[in-house]
C-alpha cells in the first residue's frame, strides 16, 4: 500500500559505546579484590546497592506511576531474609542471597492488593504505613532478636578476601539484573506498554494494555530487586536491625537520586546515584547543612528541570546510553 | 455465507455489529445517559449530535469501557460486554479517540501507534512496524514519525488520535469531536481521511459539532439531549426534525 520500505533503528553509536563500557565495568567489579583496597570495595558495594534500589524505585514511580515512600519495607525484608536463612537454616550466606528475593515478593503481592485502590498521595502514604508496620512487627519478633537486630556470624567462616570476592560478584550480578533486566524489559513489548502507561494510563488501557496487571507486576518485580539489594547491602554490613533495615531514609535517598538524575529514564538513577554518592563522600561531614543543600538541589531541579540532570543533558546532546525507543526510517524503493 | 451462531442480523439482513439496549448511567443525581437504545450494522457510519453536556462522550466512555454502565446492555458481534474493562474491549476491536487528544507525550509518533498495534491488535513486532509505518504515511504523519508526540500541532495530534486508534485495527471506531478546534481546511483533510477509513469497511460512530463535516460522511444521525435519545435516522430527516431544530440548533419551528 506504500511505495517505500522501512527500517527501524533501536541502537545508536552512543548506546553501543555505553553498553560496552557498562559491561566492561561490570566485569571489572569482581576483579577488585585483587587490586583495590577494602575501602574502595566497600564504596563500590554501597554504590551498586544505591543504583539498584534507585533503579527499582524509578521502575515503580517513573514507569508504573506508583510513588512509594515505603521501599524500605523490601530492603528490610530482603536483608532479614538473608540473616534468618543463614542463622536458622544454616545456609551459606552467599547462596542465600537469591533466596532473599522470595519474602519481598510474597509480601509485595498482598500489599499491592491493599494499596491498588489508592491513588497518588494516598498510595504514597499507604506504602509508608505498610513499611512502618513491617518495622514495628520485626522490632517485636523475638525470633529475629526484636529491636536489637541480628548479626551475620556465618560470615566468620570466610576470610576477608573471600568475602570481598563473593560480595563483588554479587554486586556485579545485582547491577546486571536490576539495570540490565530493566533495560531488556523496557525494550520488549512490555516496555512499550510501560512507557505508554508512564505517559497516559487511560490511553494505554484504551489501546489494549492491562494497566492493573502491569502495575501489579512492576510492584512485585521492584520489591524483589529492592530486596536483593537490601540483602547484599546488609551482608556487607554484617548486622541488621529494624531501625536500619526499615529506615524511611532509604526512601528519601531513592526520591533524591531519581528526581535529580531523571525520572522515567533508565540513565536517570545511575546519574543521580553517582551524584549523591560523590556528594555524600565529599560533603557528608558538613552534616545538617549538607542535607539542606541536597534538599535545595532537589527543589531547584524539580522546578526548573523536571526531567532531572539526564533530561537537561538530553536537551544538549541526544546520546542515550540505554536506548529503549524506536527510530523509523523510510527508504524509497529503487524500482517503480 | 454462514453466519456464526449468536450473531444478530437486522431486518434488512445486515449484520449487527453493535447493539446498545436501554443503557443508563448516573453520577449521583445526575443522569448522564438515560435509557438509550440503538443498533449499528457493520460498515455503517453513525453521527452523534447533541448540545454540550448531552451525554455524548459519556456514551462513548460506556461503549469503550472507560466507565461502567448502571443498567442496560452493550453487545458487540453478539457478545455481551458486561463489565469488561476497556483494555479487553480494545482487544475485541473497539477503538477510540479522545476529544482532547491524549498522546503518549514523551514517546514518538511512531511509538504511539506501536502500542495500539502490539496490544489492541495483538500484532508481532515486524507486523506492527510495517502497519504503523504505512498508517503514518496514510495519515500524513510520516515526516513526524520520530518526533515526541507532545510537541505536535493540534491538527497533527488529531491525526495521531485517528492513526493510533486505527493501528489497533478496530471493527468499531469511536471518534470524539475529531474535527473540533480545526480550521475549515484542516477539518476537510480529516473528513477525507475518515472517508478512507469508512471505505475500508470500518464501522464508525462520530460525535461532532462541526455539522457539515459529519454530514459529509455519516449515513445516519443520532441526537442526544440530557442523556436521552431524541432522534435517530437519515441525516436530512434528523436535521429537519422540529425537536432537533429547537434543542440542538436553537431554531424555533
XYZ file of C-alpha atoms in Angstrom, chain A residues 1-4 6 8 10 187-193 195-211 213-214 263 265 324-330 332, chain B residues 66 86-87 90-91 94-96 98 102-108 110-112 114-116 118-120 122-123 125-126 129-130 132-134 136-138 142 145-146 164-165 200:
86
model
C 0.000 0.000 0.000
C 3.022 2.300 0.275
C 5.877 2.870 -2.106
C 8.619 2.764 0.485
C 11.118 0.847 6.176
C 13.533 0.556 12.414
C 16.943 0.914 18.066
C 12.971 -2.753 25.038
C 10.426 -5.564 24.878
C 6.692 -5.460 24.159
C 6.072 -4.979 27.887
C 8.364 -1.961 27.839
C 6.229 -0.346 25.181
C 3.233 -0.764 27.489
C 6.348 3.621 28.622
C 2.790 4.250 27.384
C 1.462 3.906 30.938
C 4.070 6.379 32.147
C 2.737 8.958 29.687
C -1.024 8.256 29.853
C -2.519 5.222 31.611
C -6.060 5.967 30.347
C -4.964 5.938 26.692
C -2.863 2.847 27.323
C -5.901 0.966 28.640
C -7.983 2.006 25.635
C -5.275 0.530 23.391
C -5.311 -2.879 24.955
C -2.791 -2.512 27.809
C -3.883 -4.259 31.008
C -2.708 -1.405 33.238
C -1.831 -6.279 35.833
C 1.213 -4.330 34.603
C 12.667 10.104 36.444
C 14.644 7.259 32.132
C 14.588 1.812 24.532
C 12.993 3.791 21.697
C 12.341 3.100 18.018
C 13.555 5.328 15.201
C 11.696 4.821 11.942
C 13.367 5.437 8.600
C 11.516 5.360 5.278
C 12.237 4.876 -1.255
C -13.675 3.699 30.322
C -11.513 -1.074 28.418
C -8.328 -2.980 27.515
C -9.841 -2.673 22.750
C -8.639 -6.203 22.013
C -13.367 -1.168 19.861
C -11.013 1.706 19.065
C -11.499 5.272 20.209
C -10.317 11.342 22.789
C -4.228 12.096 24.869
C -0.982 11.168 23.099
C 1.908 9.459 24.885
C 3.679 12.793 25.039
C 7.272 11.620 25.516
C 7.039 8.740 23.052
C 7.481 9.362 19.345
C 5.626 6.056 15.586
C 5.833 4.536 19.073
C 2.383 5.896 19.908
C 3.115 0.719 18.044
C 1.376 0.470 21.437
C -2.028 0.028 19.781
C 1.083 -4.625 19.582
C -1.602 -4.638 22.271
C -5.086 -3.859 20.885
C -2.005 -8.154 19.028
C 0.446 -7.878 16.124
C 6.901 -6.696 16.233
C 7.558 -6.979 12.495
C 6.416 -1.879 12.315
C 5.001 -2.314 8.810
C 2.266 1.581 11.742
C 4.714 2.979 9.181
C 2.049 2.632 6.478
C 1.676 7.213 9.396
C 2.036 7.741 5.655
C -1.714 7.428 5.086
C 5.350 10.119 8.126
C 7.411 9.718 12.867
C 10.384 10.269 15.173
C -3.343 5.385 16.769
C -6.931 4.163 17.006
C -12.067 0.038 4.375
